[in-house]
Amino acid sequence: MGVLNVTPDSFSDAGRYFDREAAIARGLELVADGADVVDVGGESTRPGAEPVAEAEELRRVLPVVEALAGRVRVSIDTTKPAVAEAAVARGAWLVNDIGCGLAELAAAAGAALVVMHMRGTPKDMQRHAIYDDVVAEVRGFLAERAERAREAGIEEIYVDPGIGFAKTAEHNLALLAALPELVAGRFPVLVGTSRKRFLGTLGRPPGAAPLPVDQRGEASLATAVWAMAAGVRVVRVHDVRPAAQAARLLGDGCGAAELEVAS
Ligand code: HH2
């Protein structure tokens, strides 16, 4: 899943694809790089982000969804029912329900769904990063919400631990370590670590500033590969080409035996 942020303020590619034509061109580039799905978002979810009015979000995403929908499976990343509904009406295949409020709508529209774990809203979520057992709490939440979505009639449901959403770096690492456990559940798993802040803090001296976004590529790929090797079905990434190559390698059964034969 390639990330396409049609926003002026996303944490990594802020403003680069805010222009409609630039966004559509980027979507097609993601497809050429090997994306099976393009996730279109018109509102940043970075910690502290300001909310966007519905009319503005619709203006940002709908033409892009429409332009891409005939060429690739499109996902709509939103918390707003009107945005999800209009995007599906224009051909979006999946509702990326990061606020966990759109299952009924996705069911009625016949769309696939991502159920993601978050607490609060992007503006205040980091205040809610308090857990006794983050893995058990996230797993329980996802199982319950996904089951409800299934009962509402949705056939294709993905669960996502919501890396970076109301989570500290330690919480993110605990959830990544627990991916094999999450994958063993009933629903396929989606994970997004790409360029996130915690990747820039790993191995840094205490108190040091995190690595800037453009220096988080290697850690992004490493965590995507770990996720895929753990059995995660979808990885949400900004840099599609290396992740798609890794997916092919793993999907082609890069068991040690086969690699040995090839070499
Ligand atoms: N992460 C972001 C946005 N949407 N959706 C899912 N399902 N899982 C994620 O981990 C996830 C997500 C944040 O990344 P990005 O879109 O690059 O940034 P921004 O929200 O600032 O636009």
Coordinates of C-alpha atoms and ligand atoms in Angstrom, one line a residue:
M1 CA 0.0 0.0 0.0
G2 CA 1.5 3.3 -1.2
V3 CA 0.9 6.5 0.8
L4 CA -0.5 9.5 -1.1
N5 CA -1.0 12.5 1.2
V6 CA -2.9 15.3 -0.6
T7 CA -2.1 17.7 2.3
P8 CA 0.0 20.7 3.0
D9 CA 1.1 19.4 6.5
S10 CA 1.8 15.7 6.5
F11 CA 4.8 14.8 8.7
S12 CA 6.9 13.4 5.9
D13 CA 6.0 14.7 2.4
A14 CA 4.2 17.9 3.5
G15 CA 2.9 19.8 0.6
R16 CA 4.7 17.8 -2.2
Y17 CA 1.4 16.3 -3.5
F18 CA -1.0 19.0 -2.4
D19 CA -1.4 20.1 -6.0
R20 CA -4.1 17.9 -7.7
E21 CA -2.0 17.0 -10.8
A22 CA 1.1 16.3 -8.7
A23 CA -1.0 14.0 -6.5
I24 CA -2.4 12.1 -9.5
A25 CA 1.1 11.8 -11.0
R26 CA 2.5 10.5 -7.7
G27 CA -0.3 8.0 -7.4
L28 CA 0.6 6.6 -10.9
E29 CA 4.3 6.6 -9.9
L30 CA 3.4 4.5 -6.8
V31 CA 1.6 2.0 -9.1
A32 CA 4.5 1.9 -11.5
D33 CA 6.8 1.2 -8.4
G34 CA 4.6 -1.8 -7.5
A35 CA 1.8 -0.6 -5.2
D36 CA -1.2 -2.9 -5.2
V37 CA -3.2 -0.2 -3.3
V38 CA -2.9 3.6 -3.1
D39 CA -4.0 5.1 0.2
V40 CA -5.3 8.6 -0.4
G41 CA -5.5 11.0 2.5
G42 CA -6.6 14.6 2.7
E43 CA -6.0 15.2 6.4
S44 CA -2.7 14.8 8.3
T45 CA -2.8 12.5 11.3
R46 CA 0.6 13.4 12.7
P47 CA 0.6 14.1 16.4
G48 CA -0.9 17.6 17.0
A49 CA -2.3 18.0 13.5
E50 CA -5.1 20.5 13.1
P51 CA -8.4 19.1 11.8
V52 CA -9.5 19.9 8.2
A53 CA -13.0 21.0 7.3
E54 CA -15.1 18.4 5.5
A55 CA -15.6 20.5 2.3
E56 CA -11.8 21.0 2.1
E57 CA -11.0 17.4 2.6
L58 CA -13.5 16.4 -0.1
R59 CA -12.0 19.0 -2.5
R60 CA -8.5 17.5 -1.9
V61 CA -9.2 13.8 -2.2
L62 CA -12.1 13.2 -4.6
P63 CA -10.6 14.2 -7.9
V64 CA -7.5 12.1 -7.0
V65 CA -9.5 9.1 -6.0
E66 CA -11.5 9.4 -9.2
A67 CA -8.4 9.7 -11.4
L68 CA -6.7 6.7 -9.8
A69 CA -9.6 4.3 -9.2
G70 CA -9.7 2.8 -12.7
R71 CA -6.0 2.0 -12.5
V72 CA -5.3 0.7 -9.0
R73 CA -7.2 -0.3 -5.9
V74 CA -7.7 2.9 -4.0
S75 CA -8.0 3.3 -0.2
I76 CA -9.5 6.4 1.5
D77 CA -7.7 7.4 4.7
T78 CA -10.2 9.5 6.6
T79 CA -12.2 9.8 9.8
K80 CA -15.2 11.6 8.1
P81 CA -18.2 9.6 7.0
A82 CA -19.0 12.0 4.1
V83 CA -15.5 11.7 2.8
A84 CA -15.5 7.9 3.0
E85 CA -18.9 7.7 1.3
A86 CA -18.0 10.0 -1.5
A87 CA -14.7 8.3 -2.1
V88 CA -16.3 4.9 -2.3
A89 CA -18.9 6.3 -4.7
R90 CA -16.1 7.4 -6.9
G91 CA -14.4 4.0 -6.9
A92 CA -12.4 3.6 -3.7
W93 CA -12.2 0.0 -2.8
L94 CA -11.2 0.3 0.9
V95 CA -12.1 2.6 3.8
N96 CA -9.0 3.1 6.0
D97 CA -10.9 3.8 9.1
I98 CA -8.2 5.2 11.4
G99 CA -10.8 6.7 13.8
C100 CA -12.8 3.5 14.0
G101 CA -16.2 5.1 13.2
L102 CA -16.9 4.1 9.6
A103 CA -17.7 0.3 9.7
E104 CA -21.4 0.7 9.2
L105 CA -20.9 3.0 6.3
A106 CA -18.3 0.7 4.7
A107 CA -20.7 -2.2 5.1
A108 CA -23.5 -0.3 3.4
A109 CA -21.3 0.8 0.6
G110 CA -19.8 -2.7 0.1
A111 CA -16.3 -1.5 0.7
A112 CA -13.4 -3.3 2.4
L113 CA -12.3 -1.9 5.8
V114 CA -9.2 -1.3 7.8
V115 CA -9.8 -1.2 11.6
M116 CA -7.0 0.7 13.2
H117 CA -6.2 1.2 16.9
M118 CA -5.9 4.7 18.1
R119 CA -7.0 6.6 21.2
G120 CA -8.3 10.2 21.2
T121 CA -7.6 12.2 18.1
P122 CA -4.3 13.0 16.3
K123 CA -4.4 16.4 18.1
D124 CA -4.4 14.9 21.6
M125 CA -3.6 11.2 21.1
Q126 CA -0.1 11.2 22.7
R127 CA -1.7 12.1 26.0
H128 CA -3.5 8.7 25.9
A129 CA -0.3 6.6 25.4
I130 CA -0.8 4.8 28.7
Y131 CA -1.3 1.0 28.8
D132 CA -0.8 -1.8 31.3
D133 CA -0.2 -4.2 28.5
V134 CA -0.2 -2.5 25.1
V135 CA -0.2 -5.7 23.1
A136 CA -3.1 -7.3 24.9
E137 CA -5.1 -4.1 24.9
V138 CA -4.5 -3.4 21.2
R139 CA -5.2 -7.0 20.3
G140 CA -8.4 -7.1 22.3
F141 CA -9.6 -3.8 20.8
L142 CA -8.9 -4.9 17.2
A143 CA -10.6 -8.3 17.7
E144 CA -13.7 -6.7 19.1
R145 CA -14.0 -4.0 16.4
A146 CA -13.2 -6.3 13.5
E147 CA -15.8 -8.8 14.7
R148 CA -18.4 -6.1 14.9
A149 CA -17.5 -5.0 11.4
R150 CA -17.9 -8.6 10.2
E151 CA -21.3 -8.9 11.8
A152 CA -22.2 -5.6 10.0
G153 CA -21.6 -7.6 6.8
I154 CA -18.1 -6.5 5.7
E155 CA -16.3 -9.4 3.9
E156 CA -12.7 -8.0 3.7
I157 CA -11.4 -6.6 7.0
Y158 CA -7.8 -5.8 7.9
V159 CA -6.7 -5.0 11.5
D160 CA -3.9 -2.5 12.2
P161 CA -2.2 -1.9 15.5
G162 CA -1.9 1.9 14.6
I163 CA 1.9 2.3 15.0
G164 CA 2.5 5.8 16.4
F165 CA -1.1 6.5 17.2
A166 CA -1.3 7.1 21.0
K167 CA 1.9 5.1 21.4
T168 CA 5.4 5.7 22.7
A169 CA 8.4 4.3 20.9
E170 CA 8.4 1.4 23.4
H171 CA 4.8 0.7 22.7
N172 CA 5.5 0.7 18.9
L173 CA 8.4 -1.7 19.4
A174 CA 6.4 -4.0 21.6
L175 CA 3.6 -4.1 19.0
L176 CA 6.1 -4.8 16.2
A177 CA 7.7 -7.6 18.3
A178 CA 4.2 -9.0 18.8
L179 CA 3.2 -9.1 15.1
P180 CA 3.4 -12.9 14.8
E181 CA 0.8 -13.0 17.6
L182 CA -1.4 -10.5 15.9
V183 CA -1.1 -12.4 12.6
A184 CA -2.3 -15.5 14.3
G185 CA -5.7 -13.9 14.9
R186 CA -8.7 -14.2 12.7
F187 CA -8.2 -11.1 10.5
P188 CA -5.4 -10.2 8.1
V189 CA -3.0 -7.5 9.5
L190 CA -1.9 -4.2 8.0
V191 CA 1.0 -2.2 9.4
G192 CA 2.3 1.3 8.8
T193 CA 5.7 2.2 10.2
S194 CA 7.0 4.2 7.2
R195 CA 9.2 7.2 8.2
K196 CA 7.6 7.4 11.6
R197 CA 9.3 9.3 14.4
F198 CA 10.2 6.4 16.6
L199 CA 12.4 5.0 13.8
G200 CA 14.5 8.1 14.0
T201 CA 15.0 7.7 17.7
L202 CA 16.3 4.1 17.8
G203 CA 19.9 3.7 18.8
R204 CA 20.3 7.4 19.4
P205 CA 22.0 8.7 22.5
P206 CA 19.5 9.8 25.2
G207 CA 18.3 13.4 24.6
A208 CA 19.5 13.4 21.0
A209 CA 17.1 14.7 18.4
P210 CA 15.5 12.0 16.2
L211 CA 16.9 11.5 12.7
P212 CA 15.1 13.7 10.2
V213 CA 12.3 12.1 8.1
D214 CA 14.6 11.7 5.0
Q215 CA 17.0 9.6 7.0
R216 CA 14.4 7.0 8.2
G217 CA 14.3 5.0 4.9
E218 CA 16.4 2.1 6.0
A219 CA 14.6 1.6 9.2
S220 CA 11.3 1.9 7.4
L221 CA 12.3 -0.9 5.0
A222 CA 13.7 -3.0 7.8
T223 CA 10.4 -2.8 9.7
A224 CA 8.4 -3.5 6.6
V225 CA 10.4 -6.6 5.8
W226 CA 10.1 -7.7 9.4
A227 CA 6.3 -7.2 9.2
M228 CA 6.0 -9.1 5.9
A229 CA 8.2 -12.0 7.2
A230 CA 6.0 -12.1 10.3
G231 CA 3.0 -12.7 8.0
V232 CA 1.5 -9.2 7.8
R233 CA -0.6 -9.0 4.6
V234 CA -0.3 -5.3 3.8
V235 CA 2.5 -2.8 4.6
R236 CA 1.7 0.9 4.2
V237 CA 4.8 2.7 2.9
H238 CA 5.9 5.9 1.3
D239 CA 8.8 4.3 -0.7
V240 CA 7.0 1.6 -2.6
R241 CA 9.8 0.3 -4.8
P242 CA 12.1 -1.3 -2.2
A243 CA 9.1 -2.6 -0.2
A244 CA 7.6 -4.2 -3.4
Q245 CA 10.9 -5.8 -4.2
A246 CA 11.1 -7.2 -0.7
A247 CA 7.5 -8.4 -0.9
R248 CA 8.3 -10.2 -4.2
L249 CA 11.3 -11.8 -2.7
L250 CA 9.4 -13.0 0.4
G251 CA 6.4 -14.0 -1.7
D252 CA 8.4 -16.0 -4.1
G253 CA 9.4 -18.1 -1.1
C254 CA 12.8 -16.7 -0.3
G255 CA 13.3 -19.6 2.0
A256 CA 16.9 -20.2 2.7
A257 CA 16.8 -23.3 0.6
E258 CA 15.6 -21.6 -2.5
L259 CA 18.2 -18.8 -2.1
E260 CA 20.9 -21.5 -1.8
V261 CA 19.7 -23.1 -5.0
A262 CA 19.7 -19.8 -6.8
S263 CA 23.2 -19.0 -5.8
Ligands
HH2_1 N1 -0.4 6.1 9.5 C1 -0.6 7.3 9.0 C2 -1.8 7.6 8.3 N2 -2.7 6.7 8.1 N3 -3.4 4.4 8.3 C3 -3.2 3.2 8.8 N4 -4.2 2.2 8.6 N5 -2.1 2.8 9.5 C4 -1.1 3.7 9.7 O1 -0.1 3.4 10.4 C5 -1.3 5.1 9.3 C6 -2.5 5.4 8.6 C7 0.5 8.4 9.2 O2 1.3 8.5 8.2 P1 1.3 9.6 7.0 O3 0.0 9.4 6.2 O4 2.5 9.5 6.2 O5 1.3 11.0 7.7 P2 0.2 12.1 7.9 O6 -0.9 11.5 8.7 O7 0.9 13.2 8.6 O8 -0.4 12.5 6.6

